[in-house]
C-alpha positions as protocol buffer text, in pm:
chain_id: "A"
residue {
  index: 1
  type: MET
  ca { x: 33 y: -3233 z: -3602 }
}
residue {
  index: 2
  type: LYS
  ca { x: 323 y: -3303 z: -3368 }
}
residue {
  index: 3
  type: GLN
  ca { x: 629 y: -3445 z: -3540 }
}
residue {
  index: 4
  type: PRO
  ca { x: 769 y: -3772 z: -3394 }
}
residue {
  index: 5
  type: ALA
  ca { x: 1087 y: -3739 z: -3194 }
}
residue {
  index: 6
  type: ILE
  ca { x: 1406 y: -3824 z: -3380 }
}
residue {
  index: 7
  type: HIS
  ca { x: 1629 y: -4050 z: -3173 }
}
residue {
  index: 8
  type: PRO
  ca { x: 2007 y: -4064 z: -3226 }
}
residue {
  index: 9
  type: ILE
  ca { x: 2145 y: -4385 z: -3373 }
}
residue {
  index: 10
  type: LEU
  ca { x: 2493 y: -4338 z: -3229 }
}
residue {
  index: 11
  type: GLN
  ca { x: 2586 y: -4143 z: -2920 }
}
residue {
  index: 12
  type: ALA
  ca { x: 2937 y: -4060 z: -2810 }
}
residue {
  index: 13
  type: SER
  ca { x: 3018 y: -3892 z: -2480 }
}
residue {
  index: 14
  type: ALA
  ca { x: 3340 y: -3733 z: -2358 }
}
residue {
  index: 15
  type: LEU
  ca { x: 3562 y: -3892 z: -2622 }
}
residue {
  index: 16
  type: CYS
  ca { x: 3931 y: -3815 z: -2592 }
}
residue {
  index: 17
  type: PHE
  ca { x: 4192 y: -3922 z: -2841 }
}
residue {
  index: 18
  type: SER
  ca { x: 4553 y: -3823 z: -2897 }
}
residue {
  index: 19
  type: TYR
  ca { x: 4862 y: -3955 z: -3065 }
}
residue {
  index: 20
  type: SER
  ca { x: 5197 y: -3915 z: -2893 }
}
residue {
  index: 21
  type: ASN
  ca { x: 5257 y: -3573 z: -3046 }
}
residue {
  index: 22
  type: CYS
  ca { x: 4904 y: -3451 z: -3119 }
}
residue {
  index: 23
  type: THR
  ca { x: 4571 y: -3422 z: -2937 }
}
residue {
  index: 24
  type: LEU
  ca { x: 4285 y: -3457 z: -3186 }
}
residue {
  index: 25
  type: PHE
  ca { x: 3979 y: -3419 z: -2965 }
}
residue {
  index: 26
  type: THR
  ca { x: 3901 y: -3381 z: -2596 }
}
residue {
  index: 27
  type: ASP
  ca { x: 3565 y: -3439 z: -2425 }
}
residue {
  index: 28
  type: LEU
  ca { x: 3392 y: -3470 z: -2762 }
}
residue {
  index: 29
  type: SER
  ca { x: 3022 y: -3557 z: -2729 }
}
residue {
  index: 30
  type: ILE
  ca { x: 2811 y: -3612 z: -3039 }
}
residue {
  index: 31
  type: ALA
  ca { x: 2477 y: -3764 z: -3137 }
}
residue {
  index: 32
  type: ILE
  ca { x: 2449 y: -3914 z: -3487 }
}
residue {
  index: 33
  type: LEU
  ca { x: 2096 y: -3882 z: -3622 }
}
residue {
  index: 34
  type: PRO
  ca { x: 1932 y: -4079 z: -3904 }
}
residue {
  index: 35
  type: GLY
  ca { x: 2036 y: -3947 z: -4245 }
}
residue {
  index: 36
  type: VAL
  ca { x: 2374 y: -3815 z: -4356 }
}
residue {
  index: 37
  type: THR
  ca { x: 2620 y: -3650 z: -4118 }
}
residue {
  index: 38
  type: LEU
  ca { x: 2931 y: -3473 z: -4244 }
}
residue {
  index: 39
  type: VAL
  ca { x: 3245 y: -3480 z: -4030 }
}
residue {
  index: 40
  type: ARG
  ca { x: 3453 y: -3202 z: -4178 }
}
residue {
  index: 41
  type: GLY
  ca { x: 3795 y: -3062 z: -4101 }
}
residue {
  index: 42
  type: GLY
  ca { x: 4134 y: -2980 z: -4244 }
}
residue {
  index: 43
  type: ASP
  ca { x: 4428 y: -3213 z: -4283 }
}
residue {
  index: 44
  type: GLY
  ca { x: 4532 y: -3376 z: -3959 }
}
residue {
  index: 45
  type: ARG
  ca { x: 4223 y: -3265 z: -3766 }
}
residue {
  index: 46
  type: GLY
  ca { x: 4104 y: -3620 z: -3692 }
}
residue {
  index: 47
  type: LYS
  ca { x: 3828 y: -3692 z: -3944 }
}
residue {
  index: 48
  type: SER
  ca { x: 3946 y: -4043 z: -4027 }
}
residue {
  index: 49
  type: THR
  ca { x: 4045 y: -4112 z: -3668 }
}
residue {
  index: 50
  type: LEU
  ca { x: 3699 y: -4021 z: -3540 }
}
residue {
  index: 51
  type: LEU
  ca { x: 3540 y: -4268 z: -3784 }
}
residue {
  index: 52
  type: LYS
  ca { x: 3774 y: -4545 z: -3667 }
}
residue {
  index: 53
  type: VAL
  ca { x: 3691 y: -4467 z: -3304 }
}
residue {
  index: 54
  type: MET
  ca { x: 3317 y: -4477 z: -3378 }
}
residue {
  index: 55
  type: ALA
  ca { x: 3366 y: -4808 z: -3561 }
}
residue {
  index: 56
  type: GLY
  ca { x: 3538 y: -4957 z: -3257 }
}
residue {
  index: 57
  type: VAL
  ca { x: 3856 y: -5039 z: -3448 }
}
residue {
  index: 58
  type: LEU
  ca { x: 4061 y: -4770 z: -3273 }
}
residue {
  index: 59
  type: PRO
  ca { x: 4015 y: -4728 z: -2897 }
}
residue {
  index: 60
  type: ALA
  ca { x: 3975 y: -4381 z: -2753 }
}
residue {
  index: 61
  type: GLN
  ca { x: 4172 y: -4291 z: -2443 }
}
residue {
  index: 62
  type: SER
  ca { x: 3843 y: -4222 z: -2265 }
}
residue {
  index: 63
  type: GLY
  ca { x: 3472 y: -4178 z: -2333 }
}
residue {
  index: 64
  type: ARG
  ca { x: 3175 y: -4399 z: -2415 }
}
residue {
  index: 65
  type: LEU
  ca { x: 3003 y: -4505 z: -2736 }
}
residue {
  index: 66
  type: HIS
  ca { x: 2653 y: -4645 z: -2786 }
}
residue {
  index: 67
  type: ILE
  ca { x: 2467 y: -4754 z: -3097 }
}
residue {
  index: 68
  type: ASP
  ca { x: 2093 y: -4785 z: -3047 }
}
residue {
  index: 69
  type: GLY
  ca { x: 2159 y: -4830 z: -2675 }
}
residue {
  index: 70
  type: ILE
  ca { x: 2433 y: -5092 z: -2722 }
}
residue {
  index: 71
  type: ASP
  ca { x: 2753 y: -5004 z: -2534 }
}
residue {
  index: 72
  type: LEU
  ca { x: 3082 y: -5061 z: -2717 }
}
residue {
  index: 73
  type: HIS
  ca { x: 3271 y: -5169 z: -2405 }
}
residue {
  index: 74
  type: ALA
  ca { x: 3000 y: -5386 z: -2250 }
}
residue {
  index: 75
  type: GLN
  ca { x: 2871 y: -5547 z: -2572 }
}
residue {
  index: 76
  type: THR
  ca { x: 3160 y: -5514 z: -2815 }
}
residue {
  index: 77
  type: GLU
  ca { x: 3058 y: -5771 z: -3076 }
}
residue {
  index: 78
  type: LYS
  ca { x: 2693 y: -5666 z: -3073 }
}
residue {
  index: 79
  type: TYR
  ca { x: 2801 y: -5303 z: -3115 }
}
residue {
  index: 80
  type: LYS
  ca { x: 3031 y: -5380 z: -3407 }
}
residue {
  index: 81
  type: ALA
  ca { x: 2755 y: -5580 z: -3578 }
}
residue {
  index: 82
  type: GLN
  ca { x: 2557 y: -5255 z: -3610 }
}
residue {
  index: 83
  type: VAL
  ca { x: 2829 y: -5047 z: -3774 }
}
residue {
  index: 84
  type: LEU
  ca { x: 3017 y: -5073 z: -4102 }
}
residue {
  index: 85
  type: TRP
  ca { x: 3351 y: -4909 z: -4169 }
}
residue {
  index: 86
  type: ILE
  ca { x: 3560 y: -5006 z: -4470 }
}
residue {
  index: 87
  type: ASP
  ca { x: 3918 y: -4898 z: -4517 }
}
residue {
  index: 88
  type: SER
  ca { x: 3915 y: -4803 z: -4886 }
}
residue {
  index: 89
  type: ARG
  ca { x: 4295 y: -4795 z: -4887 }
}
residue {
  index: 90
  type: SER
  ca { x: 4326 y: -5155 z: -4768 }
}
residue {
  index: 91
  type: ALA
  ca { x: 4481 y: -5422 z: -4989 }
}
residue {
  index: 92
  type: ALA
  ca { x: 4346 y: -5705 z: -4772 }
}
residue {
  index: 93
  type: PHE
  ca { x: 4094 y: -5818 z: -5035 }
}
residue {
  index: 94
  type: ASP
  ca { x: 4300 y: -5746 z: -5345 }
}
residue {
  index: 95
  type: GLN
  ca { x: 4323 y: -6111 z: -5454 }
}
residue {
  index: 96
  type: LEU
  ca { x: 3945 y: -6157 z: -5453 }
}
residue {
  index: 97
  type: THR
  ca { x: 3734 y: -6091 z: -5758 }
}
residue {
  index: 98
  type: VAL
  ca { x: 3470 y: -5823 z: -5727 }
}
residue {
  index: 99
  type: ARG
  ca { x: 3199 y: -6092 z: -5732 }
}
residue {
  index: 100
  type: ASP
  ca { x: 3371 y: -6292 z: -5456 }
}
residue {
  index: 101
  type: TYR
  ca { x: 3424 y: -5982 z: -5243 }
}
residue {
  index: 102
  type: LEU
  ca { x: 3058 y: -5884 z: -5269 }
}
residue {
  index: 103
  type: GLU
  ca { x: 2953 y: -6240 z: -5188 }
}
residue {
  index: 104
  type: LEU
  ca { x: 3180 y: -6237 z: -4883 }
}
residue {
  index: 105
  type: GLN
  ca { x: 3019 y: -5915 z: -4762 }
}
residue {
  index: 106
  type: SER
  ca { x: 2673 y: -6061 z: -4825 }
}
residue {
  index: 107
  type: LYS
  ca { x: 2752 y: -6355 z: -4597 }
}
residue {
  index: 108
  type: SER
  ca { x: 2903 y: -6127 z: -4333 }
}
residue {
  index: 109
  type: HIS
  ca { x: 2593 y: -5911 z: -4281 }
}
residue {
  index: 110
  type: ALA
  ca { x: 2267 y: -6069 z: -4171 }
}
residue {
  index: 111
  type: ASN
  ca { x: 2048 y: -5803 z: -4335 }
}
residue {
  index: 112
  type: PHE
  ca { x: 2245 y: -5768 z: -4658 }
}
residue {
  index: 113
  type: ASP
  ca { x: 2011 y: -5642 z: -4931 }
}
residue {
  index: 114
  type: ASP
  ca { x: 2066 y: -5832 z: -5257 }
}
residue {
  index: 115
  type: ALA
  ca { x: 1815 y: -5620 z: -5448 }
}
residue {
  index: 116
  type: MET
  ca { x: 1995 y: -5304 z: -5340 }
}
residue {
  index: 117
  type: LEU
  ca { x: 2324 y: -5466 z: -5439 }
}
residue {
  index: 118
  type: ALA
  ca { x: 2194 y: -5529 z: -5792 }
}
residue {
  index: 119
  type: ASP
  ca { x: 2073 y: -5169 z: -5826 }
}
residue {
  index: 120
  type: LEU
  ca { x: 2404 y: -5027 z: -5703 }
}
residue {
  index: 121
  type: THR
  ca { x: 2612 y: -5260 z: -5921 }
}
residue {
  index: 122
  type: PHE
  ca { x: 2420 y: -5143 z: -6226 }
}
residue {
  index: 123
  type: GLY
  ca { x: 2408 y: -4777 z: -6125 }
}
residue {
  index: 124
  type: LEU
  ca { x: 2783 y: -4758 z: -6064 }
}
residue {
  index: 125
  type: GLY
  ca { x: 2869 y: -4953 z: -6380 }
}
residue {
  index: 126
  type: LEU
  ca { x: 3038 y: -5247 z: -6208 }
}
residue {
  index: 127
  type: GLN
  ca { x: 2889 y: -5528 z: -6421 }
}
residue {
  index: 128
  type: ASP
  ca { x: 3194 y: -5552 z: -6646 }
}
residue {
  index: 129
  type: HIS
  ca { x: 3429 y: -5566 z: -6345 }
}
residue {
  index: 130
  type: LEU
  ca { x: 3269 y: -5854 z: -6153 }
}
residue {
  index: 131
  type: HIS
  ca { x: 3521 y: -6111 z: -6277 }
}
residue {
  index: 132
  type: LYS
  ca { x: 3826 y: -5893 z: -6207 }
}
residue {
  index: 133
  type: GLN
  ca { x: 4042 y: -5913 z: -5897 }
}
residue {
  index: 134
  type: LEU
  ca { x: 4033 y: -5598 z: -5689 }
}
residue {
  index: 135
  type: PHE
  ca { x: 4400 y: -5517 z: -5746 }
}
residue {
  index: 136
  type: MET
  ca { x: 4323 y: -5490 z: -6118 }
}
residue {
  index: 137
  type: LEU
  ca { x: 4079 y: -5204 z: -6067 }
}
residue {
  index: 138
  type: SER
  ca { x: 4148 y: -4833 z: -6076 }
}
residue {
  index: 139
  type: THR
  ca { x: 4134 y: -4648 z: -5745 }
}
residue {
  index: 140
  type: GLY
  ca { x: 3792 y: -4509 z: -5835 }
}
residue {
  index: 141
  type: SER
  ca { x: 3645 y: -4844 z: -5941 }
}
residue {
  index: 142
  type: LYS
  ca { x: 3776 y: -5015 z: -5628 }
}
residue {
  index: 143
  type: ARG
  ca { x: 3618 y: -4744 z: -5415 }
}
residue {
  index: 144
  type: LYS
  ca { x: 3286 y: -4798 z: -5595 }
}
residue {
  index: 145
  type: VAL
  ca { x: 3300 y: -5169 z: -5507 }
}
residue {
  index: 146
  type: PHE
  ca { x: 3353 y: -5085 z: -5139 }
}
residue {
  index: 147
  type: LEU
  ca { x: 3071 y: -4830 z: -5145 }
}
residue {
  index: 148
  type: THR
  ca { x: 2836 y: -5080 z: -5309 }
}
residue {
  index: 149
  type: ALA
  ca { x: 2903 y: -5335 z: -5035 }
}
residue {
  index: 150
  type: ALA
  ca { x: 2867 y: -5072 z: -4764 }
}
residue {
  index: 151
  type: PHE
  ca { x: 2531 y: -4944 z: -4884 }
}
residue {
  index: 152
  type: ALA
  ca { x: 2388 y: -5293 z: -4944 }
}
residue {
  index: 153
  type: SER
  ca { x: 2503 y: -5415 z: -4601 }
}
residue {
  index: 154
  type: SER
  ca { x: 2199 y: -5254 z: -4434 }
}
residue {
  index: 155
  type: ALA
  ca { x: 2420 y: -5165 z: -4138 }
}
residue {
  index: 156
  type: LEU
  ca { x: 2248 y: -4933 z: -3892 }
}
residue {
  index: 157
  type: ILE
  ca { x: 2535 y: -4685 z: -3925 }
}
residue {
  index: 158
  type: THR
  ca { x: 2781 y: -4669 z: -4215 }
}
residue {
  index: 159
  type: LEU
  ca { x: 3108 y: -4476 z: -4186 }
}
residue {
  index: 160
  type: LEU
  ca { x: 3253 y: -4343 z: -4512 }
}
residue {
  index: 161
  type: ASP
  ca { x: 3600 y: -4187 z: -4531 }
}
residue {
  index: 162
  type: GLU
  ca { x: 3625 y: -3946 z: -4827 }
}
residue {
  index: 163
  type: PRO
  ca { x: 3384 y: -4161 z: -5033 }
}
residue {
  index: 164
  type: PHE
  ca { x: 3389 y: -3936 z: -5339 }
}
residue {
  index: 165
  type: ALA
  ca { x: 3767 y: -3925 z: -5384 }
}
residue {
  index: 166
  type: ALA
  ca { x: 3883 y: -4054 z: -5725 }
}
residue {
  index: 167
  type: LEU
  ca { x: 3525 y: -4097 z: -5851 }
}
residue {
  index: 168
  type: ASP
  ca { x: 3400 y: -3966 z: -6182 }
}
residue {
  index: 169
  type: ALA
  ca { x: 3128 y: -3700 z: -6190 }
}
residue {
  index: 170
  type: ILE
  ca { x: 2855 y: -3941 z: -6302 }
}
residue {
  index: 171
  type: SER
  ca { x: 2928 y: -4180 z: -6012 }
}
residue {
  index: 172
  type: ILE
  ca { x: 2928 y: -3893 z: -5763 }
}
residue {
  index: 173
  type: GLU
  ca { x: 2590 y: -3778 z: -5891 }
}
residue {
  index: 174
  type: PHE
  ca { x: 2453 y: -4132 z: -5863 }
}
residue {
  index: 175
  type: ILE
  ca { x: 2577 y: -4178 z: -5504 }
}
residue {
  index: 176
  type: VAL
  ca { x: 2446 y: -3836 z: -5397 }
}
residue {
  index: 177
  type: ALA
  ca { x: 2105 y: -3912 z: -5549 }
}
residue {
  index: 178
  type: TRP
  ca { x: 2102 y: -4257 z: -5387 }
}
residue {
  index: 179
  type: LEU
  ca { x: 2189 y: -4121 z: -5043 }
}
residue {
  index: 180
  type: GLN
  ca { x: 1935 y: -3843 z: -5079 }
}
residue {
  index: 181
  type: GLY
  ca { x: 1660 y: -4090 z: -5163 }
}
residue {
  index: 182
  type: ALA
  ca { x: 1763 y: -4354 z: -4910 }
}
residue {
  index: 183
  type: GLN
  ca { x: 1773 y: -4124 z: -4610 }
}
residue {
  index: 184
  type: ASP
  ca { x: 1411 y: -4025 z: -4670 }
}
residue {
  index: 185
  type: LYS
  ca { x: 1302 y: -4391 z: -4647 }
}
residue {
  index: 186
  type: LEU
  ca { x: 1541 y: -4577 z: -4419 }
}
residue {
  index: 187
  type: GLN
  ca { x: 1618 y: -4533 z: -4050 }
}
residue {
  index: 188
  type: ARG
  ca { x: 1990 y: -4558 z: -4109 }
}
residue {
  index: 189
  type: ALA
  ca { x: 2279 y: -4320 z: -4057 }
}
residue {
  index: 190
  type: TRP
  ca { x: 2569 y: -4245 z: -4289 }
}
residue {
  index: 191
  type: VAL
  ca { x: 2869 y: -4052 z: -4158 }
}
residue {
  index: 192
  type: ILE
  ca { x: 3092 y: -3898 z: -4423 }
}
residue {
  index: 193
  type: ALA
  ca { x: 3439 y: -3771 z: -4333 }
}
residue {
  index: 194
  type: ASP
  ca { x: 3546 y: -3514 z: -4591 }
}
residue {
  index: 195
  type: TYR
  ca { x: 3656 y: -3157 z: -4643 }
}
residue {
  index: 196
  type: VAL
  ca { x: 3319 y: -3044 z: -4780 }
}
residue {
  index: 197
  type: ALA
  ca { x: 2982 y: -3199 z: -4858 }
}
residue {
  index: 198
  type: PRO
  ca { x: 2904 y: -3277 z: -5222 }
}
residue {
  index: 199
  type: VAL
  ca { x: 2665 y: -3043 z: -5397 }
}
residue {
  index: 200
  type: GLY
  ca { x: 2302 y: -3149 z: -5374 }
}
residue {
  index: 201
  type: LEU
  ca { x: 2327 y: -3372 z: -5067 }
}
residue {
  index: 202
  type: GLN
  ca { x: 2102 y: -3273 z: -4777 }
}
residue {
  index: 203
  type: LEU
  ca { x: 2272 y: -3322 z: -4442 }
}
residue {
  index: 204
  type: SER
  ca { x: 2124 y: -3405 z: -4104 }
}
residue {
  index: 205
  type: GLN
  ca { x: 2411 y: -3225 z: -3934 }
}
residue {
  index: 206
  type: VAL
  ca { x: 2775 y: -3121 z: -3960 }
}
residue {
  index: 207
  type: ILE
  ca { x: 3043 y: -3206 z: -3704 }
}
residue {
  index: 208
  type: ASP
  ca { x: 3318 y: -2951 z: -3756 }
}
residue {
  index: 209
  type: LEU
  ca { x: 3664 y: -3046 z: -3628 }
}
residue {
  index: 210
  type: GLY
  ca { x: 3816 y: -2720 z: -3748 }
}
residue {
  index: 211
  type: ASP
  ca { x: 4075 y: -2626 z: -4008 }
}
């Protein structure tokens, strides 16, 4: 029986990006498929920058980006509504409680999945932190809050920058198992920028930016 064609969720063509003293990528063309994609590379190779460019928060010097046929330049707001990128190092939400932050994210995404939110909150052990302000949390717990919101957002493509940093082994195992199960059921894409993929996570593809 013929397998159905797999269509890319995000397509980038001829992307070029450089800082004043460093060129990170030139004429980079990629197609992000459903499932989990790893963007790997050494320090300073542009992993985080590529995620920001794909999110539309950092403009490339040239090139085009489409999500499900929606062009970033021609339909900017519609494009950005399909993608989720969270800066886990940001202090912008530090004064909010975990509950208020999650509620804010729920209202910001039309297809936010409350049932998924409940499962993730329980699975990552966040119940006892819901009343705390984000600045009160450890780096790992704060990252788990951001990951919970990202996964429950139901965004077509979710961009995750070093999502496993500062997490305990049990939380890493939970997230890997969740991603592994979710990508078999949902037509969504997750792009992870990291040095290596976690053990046990099946990848759709690897984009290697070099060491």
